[in-house]
PDB file of C-alpha atoms in Angstrom:
ATOM      1  CA  GLN A   1      -1.107  13.166  13.612  1.00 92.00           C
ATOM      2  CA  VAL A   2       1.344  11.578  10.593  1.00 96.00           C
ATOM      3  CA  GLN A   3       0.830  13.193   7.422  1.00 98.00           C
ATOM      4  CA  LEU A   4       2.808  12.366   4.355  1.00 98.00           C
ATOM      5  CA  GLN A   5       3.310  15.224   1.315  1.00 98.00           C
ATOM      6  CA  GLN A   6       4.595  13.884  -1.669  1.00 98.00           C
ATOM      7  CA  SER A   7       5.996  15.946  -4.469  1.00 97.00           C
ATOM      8  CA  GLY A   8       7.752  15.458  -7.737  1.00 96.00           C
ATOM      9  CA  PRO A   9       6.805  16.266 -11.485  1.00 95.00           C
ATOM     10  CA  GLY A  10       4.430  14.519 -13.250  1.00 95.00           C
ATOM     11  CA  LEU A  11       5.937  14.071 -16.351  1.00 97.00           C
ATOM     12  CA  VAL A  12       8.886  12.032 -17.307  1.00 98.00           C
ATOM     13  CA  LYS A  13      10.338  11.087 -20.914  1.00 97.00           C
ATOM     14  CA  PRO A  14      11.481   7.548 -21.103  1.00 97.00           C
ATOM     15  CA  SER A  15      14.440   6.188 -20.675  1.00 97.00           C
ATOM     16  CA  GLN A  16      14.962   8.981 -18.093  1.00 98.00           C
ATOM     17  CA  THR A  17      14.740   8.878 -14.355  1.00 98.00           C
ATOM     18  CA  LEU A  18      11.340   8.932 -12.572  1.00 98.00           C
ATOM     19  CA  SER A  19      12.324  11.053  -8.755  1.00 98.00           C
ATOM     20  CA  LEU A  20       9.897  12.019  -5.868  1.00 98.00           C
ATOM     21  CA  THR A  21       9.818  12.876  -2.439  1.00 98.00           C
ATOM     22  CA  CYS A  22       7.791  12.148   0.389  1.00 98.00           C
ATOM     23  CA  ALA A  23       7.957  15.107   3.171  1.00 98.00           C
ATOM     24  CA  ILE A  24       7.446  13.375   6.827  1.00 98.00           C
ATOM     25  CA  SER A  25       5.405  15.202  10.106  1.00 98.00           C
ATOM     26  CA  GLY A  26       4.538  13.994  12.951  1.00 97.00           C
ATOM     27  CA  ASP A  27       6.837  10.855  12.699  1.00 97.00           C
ATOM     28  CA  SER A  28      11.089  10.457  11.869  1.00 97.00           C
ATOM     29  CA  VAL A  29      12.111   8.375   9.055  1.00 98.00           C
ATOM     30  CA  SER A  30      14.724   7.578  11.519  1.00 97.00           C
ATOM     31  CA  SER A  31      12.516   6.030  13.619  1.00 96.00           C
ATOM     32  CA  ASN A  32      12.607   2.827  15.011  1.00 95.00           C
ATOM     33  CA  SER A  33       9.454   1.725  14.957  1.00 95.00           C
ATOM     34  CA  ALA A  34       8.338   2.279  11.038  1.00 97.00           C
ATOM     35  CA  THR A  35       9.649   1.639   7.447  1.00 97.00           C
ATOM     36  CA  TRP A  36       8.554   4.030   4.889  1.00 98.00           C
ATOM     37  CA  ASN A  37       7.321   2.967   1.605  1.00 98.00           C
ATOM     38  CA  TRP A  38       6.511   3.144  -2.077  1.00 98.00           C
ATOM     39  CA  ILE A  39       3.458   1.822  -3.677  1.00 98.00           C
ATOM     40  CA  ARG A  40       2.084   2.692  -7.019  1.00 98.00           C
ATOM     41  CA  GLN A  41      -1.001   1.707  -8.635  1.00 97.00           C
ATOM     42  CA  SER A  42      -1.993   1.198 -12.302  1.00 96.00           C
ATOM     43  CA  PRO A  43      -5.204  -0.102 -14.258  1.00 93.00           C
ATOM     44  CA  SER A  44      -2.840  -2.987 -15.215  1.00 91.00           C
ATOM     45  CA  ARG A  45      -0.919  -3.981 -12.752  1.00 93.00           C
ATOM     46  CA  GLY A  46      -2.851  -2.820  -9.700  1.00 94.00           C
ATOM     47  CA  LEU A  47      -1.928  -1.861  -6.316  1.00 97.00           C
ATOM     48  CA  GLU A  48       2.535  -2.526  -5.998  1.00 97.00           C
ATOM     49  CA  TRP A  49       5.262  -2.686  -3.702  1.00 97.00           C
ATOM     50  CA  LEU A  50       8.257  -0.926  -4.924  1.00 98.00           C
ATOM     51  CA  GLY A  51      10.424  -0.576  -1.622  1.00 98.00           C
ATOM     52  CA  ARG A  52      11.417   0.699   1.720  1.00 98.00           C
ATOM     53  CA  THR A  53      14.037   2.317   3.871  1.00 98.00           C
ATOM     54  CA  TYR A  54      13.800   1.946   6.989  1.00 97.00           C
ATOM     55  CA  TYR A  55      15.786   2.480  10.243  1.00 97.00           C
ATOM     56  CA  ARG A  56      17.531  -0.103  12.917  1.00 96.00           C
ATOM     57  CA  SER A  57      20.676   0.828  13.905  1.00 95.00           C
ATOM     58  CA  LYS A  58      21.857   1.776  10.977  1.00 97.00           C
ATOM     59  CA  TRP A  59      19.689   1.888   7.636  1.00 97.00           C
ATOM     60  CA  TYR A  60      18.355  -0.700   5.840  1.00 97.00           C
ATOM     61  CA  ASN A  61      16.375  -1.141   1.801  1.00 97.00           C
ATOM     62  CA  ASP A  62      13.973  -3.609  -0.012  1.00 96.00           C
ATOM     63  CA  TYR A  63      12.809  -3.498  -2.870  1.00 97.00           C
ATOM     64  CA  ALA A  64      10.505  -5.070  -5.435  1.00 96.00           C
ATOM     65  CA  VAL A  65      12.384  -8.108  -7.492  1.00 95.00           C
ATOM     66  CA  SER A  66      10.312  -6.265 -10.749  1.00 94.00           C
ATOM     67  CA  VAL A  67      11.824  -3.176 -10.185  1.00 96.00           C
ATOM     68  CA  LYS A  68      15.383  -3.607  -8.216  1.00 96.00           C
ATOM     69  CA  SER A  69      17.117  -3.025 -10.601  1.00 96.00           C
ATOM     70  CA  ARG A  70      16.365  -0.049 -11.152  1.00 97.00           C
ATOM     71  CA  VAL A  71      15.161   1.603  -7.759  1.00 98.00           C
ATOM     72  CA  ILE A  72      16.516   3.210  -4.985  1.00 98.00           C
ATOM     73  CA  ILE A  73      14.907   4.550  -1.809  1.00 98.00           C
ATOM     74  CA  ASN A  74      17.177   6.859   0.003  1.00 97.00           C
ATOM     75  CA  PRO A  75      16.458   8.857   3.350  1.00 98.00           C
ATOM     76  CA  ASP A  76      16.623  12.270   4.107  1.00 98.00           C
ATOM     77  CA  THR A  77      17.394  12.691   8.071  1.00 97.00           C
ATOM     78  CA  SER A  78      18.134  16.743   7.993  1.00 97.00           C
ATOM     79  CA  LYS A  79      14.726  17.239   5.858  1.00 98.00           C
ATOM     80  CA  ASN A  80      12.812  14.475   8.011  1.00 98.00           C
ATOM     81  CA  GLN A  81      12.026  13.041   4.238  1.00 98.00           C
ATOM     82  CA  PHE A  82      12.296   9.858   2.051  1.00 98.00           C
ATOM     83  CA  SER A  83      12.441   9.817  -2.089  1.00 98.00           C
ATOM     84  CA  LEU A  84      11.953   7.196  -4.644  1.00 98.00           C
ATOM     85  CA  GLN A  85      14.177   6.759  -7.678  1.00 98.00           C
ATOM     86  CA  LEU A  86      13.134   4.831 -10.678  1.00 98.00           C
ATOM     87  CA  ASN A  87      15.589   4.795 -13.477  1.00 97.00           C
ATOM     88  CA  SER A  88      15.057   3.759 -17.389  1.00 97.00           C
ATOM     89  CA  VAL A  89      11.758   4.290 -17.585  1.00 97.00           C
ATOM     90  CA  THR A  90       8.950   3.442 -19.907  1.00 97.00           C
ATOM     91  CA  PRO A  91       5.283   3.453 -20.569  1.00 96.00           C
ATOM     92  CA  GLU A  92       4.889   1.112 -18.676  1.00 96.00           C
ATOM     93  CA  ASP A  93       5.573   3.163 -15.147  1.00 97.00           C
ATOM     94  CA  THR A  94       2.970   5.317 -15.506  1.00 98.00           C
ATOM     95  CA  ALA A  95       0.973   5.235 -12.749  1.00 98.00           C
ATOM     96  CA  VAL A  96      -0.313   7.228  -9.702  1.00 98.00           C
ATOM     97  CA  TYR A  97       2.704   6.673  -7.138  1.00 98.00           C
ATOM     98  CA  TYR A  98       2.070   6.722  -2.814  1.00 98.00           C
ATOM     99  CA  CYS A  99       4.233   6.723  -0.314  1.00 98.00           C
ATOM    100  CA  ALA A 100       2.987   4.664   3.087  1.00 98.00           C
ATOM    101  CA  ARG A 101       4.177   4.319   6.435  1.00 98.00           C
ATOM    102  CA  VAL A 102       4.036   1.156   8.014  1.00 97.00           C
ATOM    103  CA  ASP A 103       4.064   0.679  11.967  1.00 92.00           C
ATOM    104  CA  VAL A 104       5.427  -2.307  13.072  1.00 90.00           C
ATOM    105  CA  THR A 105       4.262  -1.440  16.463  1.00 87.00           C
ATOM    106  CA  VAL A 106       0.912  -2.765  14.685  1.00 79.00           C
ATOM    107  CA  ALA A 107       2.021  -6.078  12.856  1.00 78.00           C
ATOM    108  CA  ASP A 108       2.749  -4.478   9.319  1.00 86.00           C
ATOM    109  CA  PRO A 109      -0.059  -2.423   7.724  1.00 94.00           C
ATOM    110  CA  PHE A 110       0.355   0.451   5.374  1.00 96.00           C
ATOM    111  CA  ASP A 111      -1.414   3.199   8.169  1.00 95.00           C
ATOM    112  CA  TYR A 112      -0.726   6.299   6.542  1.00 97.00           C
ATOM    113  CA  TRP A 113      -0.864   7.576   2.969  1.00 98.00           C
ATOM    114  CA  GLY A 114       0.556  10.310   0.958  1.00 98.00           C
ATOM    115  CA  GLN A 115      -1.807  11.949  -1.309  1.00 97.00           C
ATOM    116  CA  GLY A 116      -0.682  10.183  -4.547  1.00 97.00           C
ATOM    117  CA  THR A 117       1.522  11.642  -7.519  1.00 98.00           C
ATOM    118  CA  LEU A 118       0.203  10.494 -10.949  1.00 98.00           C
ATOM    119  CA  VAL A 119       3.176  10.222 -12.857  1.00 98.00           C
ATOM    120  CA  THR A 120       2.770   9.613 -16.860  1.00 98.00           C
ATOM    121  CA  VAL A 121       6.030   8.759 -18.893  1.00 98.00           C
ATOM    122  CA  SER A 122       5.543  10.045 -22.226  1.00 96.00           C
ATOM    123  CA  SER A 123       8.189  11.826 -24.901  1.00 94.00           C
TER     124      SER A 123
ATOM    125  CA  GLN B   1       1.448  -8.085 -10.703  1.00 64.00           C
ATOM    126  CA  SER B   2      -0.918  -8.960  -7.969  1.00 73.00           C
ATOM    127  CA  VAL B   3      -0.242 -12.360  -6.055  1.00 86.00           C
ATOM    128  CA  LEU B   4      -3.551 -12.073  -4.298  1.00 97.00           C
ATOM    129  CA  THR B   5      -6.838 -13.488  -6.133  1.00 97.00           C
ATOM    130  CA  GLN B   6      -9.954 -11.658  -4.712  1.00 98.00           C
ATOM    131  CA  PRO B   7     -13.202 -11.574  -6.855  1.00 97.00           C
ATOM    132  CA  PRO B   8     -13.384  -8.512  -9.509  1.00 97.00           C
ATOM    133  CA  SER B   9     -16.854  -7.553  -7.913  1.00 97.00           C
ATOM    134  CA  ALA B  10     -19.302  -7.597  -5.201  1.00 97.00           C
ATOM    135  CA  SER B  11     -22.932  -5.674  -4.655  1.00 96.00           C
ATOM    136  CA  GLY B  12     -25.586  -5.649  -2.203  1.00 96.00           C
ATOM    137  CA  THR B  13     -28.315  -3.306  -1.162  1.00 96.00           C
ATOM    138  CA  PRO B  14     -28.518  -1.747   1.811  1.00 97.00           C
ATOM    139  CA  GLY B  15     -28.240  -3.136   5.099  1.00 96.00           C
ATOM    140  CA  GLN B  16     -27.099  -6.336   3.638  1.00 97.00           C
ATOM    141  CA  ARG B  17     -24.114  -8.092   4.644  1.00 97.00           C
ATOM    142  CA  VAL B  18     -21.675  -8.717   1.764  1.00 98.00           C
ATOM    143  CA  THR B  19     -18.029 -11.098   1.747  1.00 98.00           C
ATOM    144  CA  ILE B  20     -15.001 -10.425   0.423  1.00 98.00           C
ATOM    145  CA  SER B  21     -12.520 -13.504  -0.256  1.00 98.00           C
ATOM    146  CA  CYS B  22      -8.678 -13.365  -0.563  1.00 98.00           C
ATOM    147  CA  SER B  23      -6.640 -16.158  -2.088  1.00 98.00           C
ATOM    148  CA  GLY B  24      -2.924 -16.695  -1.341  1.00 97.00           C
ATOM    149  CA  SER B  25      -0.579 -18.566  -0.824  1.00 97.00           C
ATOM    150  CA  SER B  26       1.343 -20.752   2.297  1.00 96.00           C
ATOM    151  CA  SER B  27       4.313 -17.897   1.744  1.00 96.00           C
ATOM    152  CA  ASN B  28       1.833 -14.590   1.757  1.00 96.00           C
ATOM    153  CA  ILE B  29      -1.593 -15.249   4.052  1.00 97.00           C
ATOM    154  CA  GLY B  30      -0.699 -18.892   5.248  1.00 97.00           C
ATOM    155  CA  SER B  31       2.513 -16.837   7.412  1.00 96.00           C
ATOM    156  CA  ASN B  32       1.995 -14.086   7.923  1.00 96.00           C
ATOM    157  CA  THR B  33      -0.992 -11.145   9.025  1.00 96.00           C
ATOM    158  CA  VAL B  34      -3.331 -10.251   6.355  1.00 97.00           C
ATOM    159  CA  ASN B  35      -5.162  -6.183   6.173  1.00 97.00           C
ATOM    160  CA  TRP B  36      -7.527  -4.623   3.945  1.00 98.00           C
ATOM    161  CA  TYR B  37      -7.922  -1.651   2.510  1.00 98.00           C
ATOM    162  CA  GLN B  38     -10.584   0.681   1.434  1.00 98.00           C
ATOM    163  CA  GLN B  39     -10.005   3.001  -1.993  1.00 98.00           C
ATOM    164  CA  LEU B  40     -12.198   5.780  -2.521  1.00 96.00           C
ATOM    165  CA  PRO B  41     -12.786   7.052  -5.833  1.00 92.00           C
ATOM    166  CA  GLY B  42      -9.486   9.499  -6.528  1.00 92.00           C
ATOM    167  CA  THR B  43      -8.171   8.811  -3.381  1.00 96.00           C
ATOM    168  CA  ALA B  44      -5.739   6.988  -1.081  1.00 97.00           C
ATOM    169  CA  PRO B  45      -6.089   3.878   0.180  1.00 97.00           C
ATOM    170  CA  LYS B  46      -7.332   3.797   3.789  1.00 97.00           C
ATOM    171  CA  LEU B  47      -6.888   0.888   5.975  1.00 97.00           C
ATOM    172  CA  LEU B  48      -9.589  -0.703   7.330  1.00 97.00           C
ATOM    173  CA  ILE B  49      -8.441  -4.494   9.210  1.00 97.00           C
ATOM    174  CA  TYR B  50      -4.911  -5.014  10.410  1.00 96.00           C
ATOM    175  CA  SER B  51      -3.381  -7.921  11.968  1.00 96.00           C
ATOM    176  CA  ASP B  52      -6.675 -10.163   9.856  1.00 97.00           C
ATOM    177  CA  ASN B  53      -9.288  -8.845  12.028  1.00 97.00           C
ATOM    178  CA  GLN B  54      -8.652  -5.546  13.806  1.00 96.00           C
ATOM    179  CA  ARG B  55     -10.266  -1.975  13.370  1.00 96.00           C
ATOM    180  CA  PRO B  56      -8.392   0.903  13.108  1.00 94.00           C
ATOM    181  CA  SER B  57      -9.562   3.575  15.206  1.00 93.00           C
ATOM    182  CA  GLY B  58     -12.793   5.089  13.528  1.00 95.00           C
ATOM    183  CA  VAL B  59     -13.248   2.316  11.715  1.00 97.00           C
ATOM    184  CA  PRO B  60     -17.279   1.202  12.195  1.00 96.00           C
ATOM    185  CA  ASP B  61     -17.644  -2.129  13.737  1.00 95.00           C
ATOM    186  CA  ARG B  62     -19.672  -3.172  10.359  1.00 96.00           C
ATOM    187  CA  PHE B  63     -16.624  -3.883   8.633  1.00 97.00           C
ATOM    188  CA  SER B  64     -14.795  -7.189   9.692  1.00 98.00           C
ATOM    189  CA  GLY B  65     -12.004  -9.470   9.140  1.00 98.00           C
ATOM    190  CA  SER B  66     -10.908 -12.764   9.567  1.00 98.00           C
ATOM    191  CA  LYS B  67      -8.119 -15.493   8.130  1.00 97.00           C
ATOM    192  CA  SER B  68      -8.447 -19.148   7.987  1.00 97.00           C
ATOM    193  CA  GLY B  69      -5.293 -21.480   5.666  1.00 97.00           C
ATOM    194  CA  THR B  70      -3.974 -19.348   2.804  1.00 97.00           C
ATOM    195  CA  SER B  71      -7.473 -17.458   2.233  1.00 98.00           C
ATOM    196  CA  ALA B  72      -8.635 -14.294   4.372  1.00 98.00           C
ATOM    197  CA  SER B  73     -12.588 -13.123   4.192  1.00 98.00           C
ATOM    198  CA  LEU B  74     -13.909  -8.846   4.660  1.00 98.00           C
ATOM    199  CA  ALA B  75     -17.248  -8.778   6.008  1.00 98.00           C
ATOM    200  CA  ILE B  76     -19.151  -5.780   5.607  1.00 97.00           C
ATOM    201  CA  SER B  77     -22.609  -6.044   7.458  1.00 96.00           C
ATOM    202  CA  GLY B  78     -25.394  -3.079   7.203  1.00 95.00           C
ATOM    203  CA  LEU B  79     -24.333  -2.247   4.049  1.00 97.00           C
ATOM    204  CA  GLN B  80     -24.873   1.445   3.488  1.00 96.00           C
ATOM    205  CA  SER B  81     -24.284   3.482   0.099  1.00 96.00           C
ATOM    206  CA  GLU B  82     -20.918   4.973   1.287  1.00 95.00           C
ATOM    207  CA  ASP B  83     -19.363   1.637   1.696  1.00 96.00           C
ATOM    208  CA  GLU B  84     -19.127   1.960  -2.314  1.00 97.00           C
ATOM    209  CA  ALA B  85     -15.121   1.959  -3.601  1.00 97.00           C
ATOM    210  CA  ASP B  86     -12.831  -0.334  -4.141  1.00 98.00           C
ATOM    211  CA  TYR B  87     -11.377  -3.133  -1.380  1.00 98.00           C
ATOM    212  CA  TYR B  88      -7.845  -4.824  -1.227  1.00 98.00           C
ATOM    213  CA  CYS B  89      -5.987  -7.195   0.922  1.00 98.00           C
ATOM    214  CA  ALA B  90      -2.394  -7.567   1.284  1.00 97.00           C
ATOM    215  CA  ALA B  91      -0.047  -9.475   3.076  1.00 97.00           C
ATOM    216  CA  TRP B  92       4.202  -9.694   3.275  1.00 95.00           C
ATOM    217  CA  ASP B  93       5.363 -12.580   1.289  1.00 95.00           C
ATOM    218  CA  ASP B  94       8.553 -14.528   2.580  1.00 95.00           C
ATOM    219  CA  SER B  95       9.331 -15.867  -0.897  1.00 95.00           C
ATOM    220  CA  LEU B  96       9.374 -12.644  -2.756  1.00 94.00           C
ATOM    221  CA  ASN B  97      10.442 -10.528   0.252  1.00 94.00           C
ATOM    222  CA  GLY B  98       7.939  -8.191  -0.121  1.00 95.00           C
ATOM    223  CA  TYR B  99       4.344  -6.848   0.658  1.00 96.00           C
ATOM    224  CA  VAL B 100       1.824  -8.429  -2.157  1.00 97.00           C
ATOM    225  CA  PHE B 101      -1.631  -7.356  -2.840  1.00 97.00           C
ATOM    226  CA  GLY B 102      -4.878  -8.689  -4.236  1.00 97.00           C
ATOM    227  CA  THR B 103      -6.303  -7.617  -7.646  1.00 97.00           C
ATOM    228  CA  GLY B 104      -9.149  -5.649  -6.027  1.00 97.00           C
ATOM    229  CA  THR B 105     -12.823  -6.140  -5.052  1.00 98.00           C
ATOM    230  CA  LYS B 106     -15.246  -3.092  -6.058  1.00 98.00           C
ATOM    231  CA  VAL B 107     -18.586  -2.989  -3.998  1.00 98.00           C
ATOM    232  CA  THR B 108     -21.769  -1.521  -5.268  1.00 97.00           C
ATOM    233  CA  VAL B 109     -24.712  -0.526  -3.652  1.00 96.00           C
ATOM    234  CA  LEU B 110     -27.413  -1.008  -5.300  1.00 93.00           C
TER     235      LEU B 110
END
């Protein structure tokens, strides 16, 4: 059974960097049959995919156009986890952030999700 | 902002059938599979339907999905009180090179 456990601060000041981590159990961040994603949800923007990291003989990343200039998603193979960094945050980045797995052997659904982290951007 | 369009709400009495639509374009629903998620208040979304019409293990067969062209639908037959939740469609978008979600539909059991 795959489990994703999120951690990170719930309050970030404007212009600073939002950092969250997603620890994986029951699978590997280096799996050739999965991708590891970050998604956020807010009343104004709904559910919004932010990006993903995955390993296919080498590491790849894809990012949403809306955050591409500000986001980094990194794998950490030593701890079997992956992280989200979102730079230069504004109050518009206030949202519940989720990590999620895609099992590419069954098309592309987000089949496992983290518990969610409410991040508020405020001074 | 959401790229896939859903009705904001749907409702029915226990035992009725409710259908939720999801409208997209040729770059998402028209060329990729659709997945559906159920979100109960205060919880993460849960996968309900994948690959247009497949149910993960444990999902009741009251839930079914279909797709035609650039639109998809989720049907809930034999509506139950525990089905009261928000429902979202999602698909990969080839033009945006990313996943897109629906605007969400709140299902109310009357």
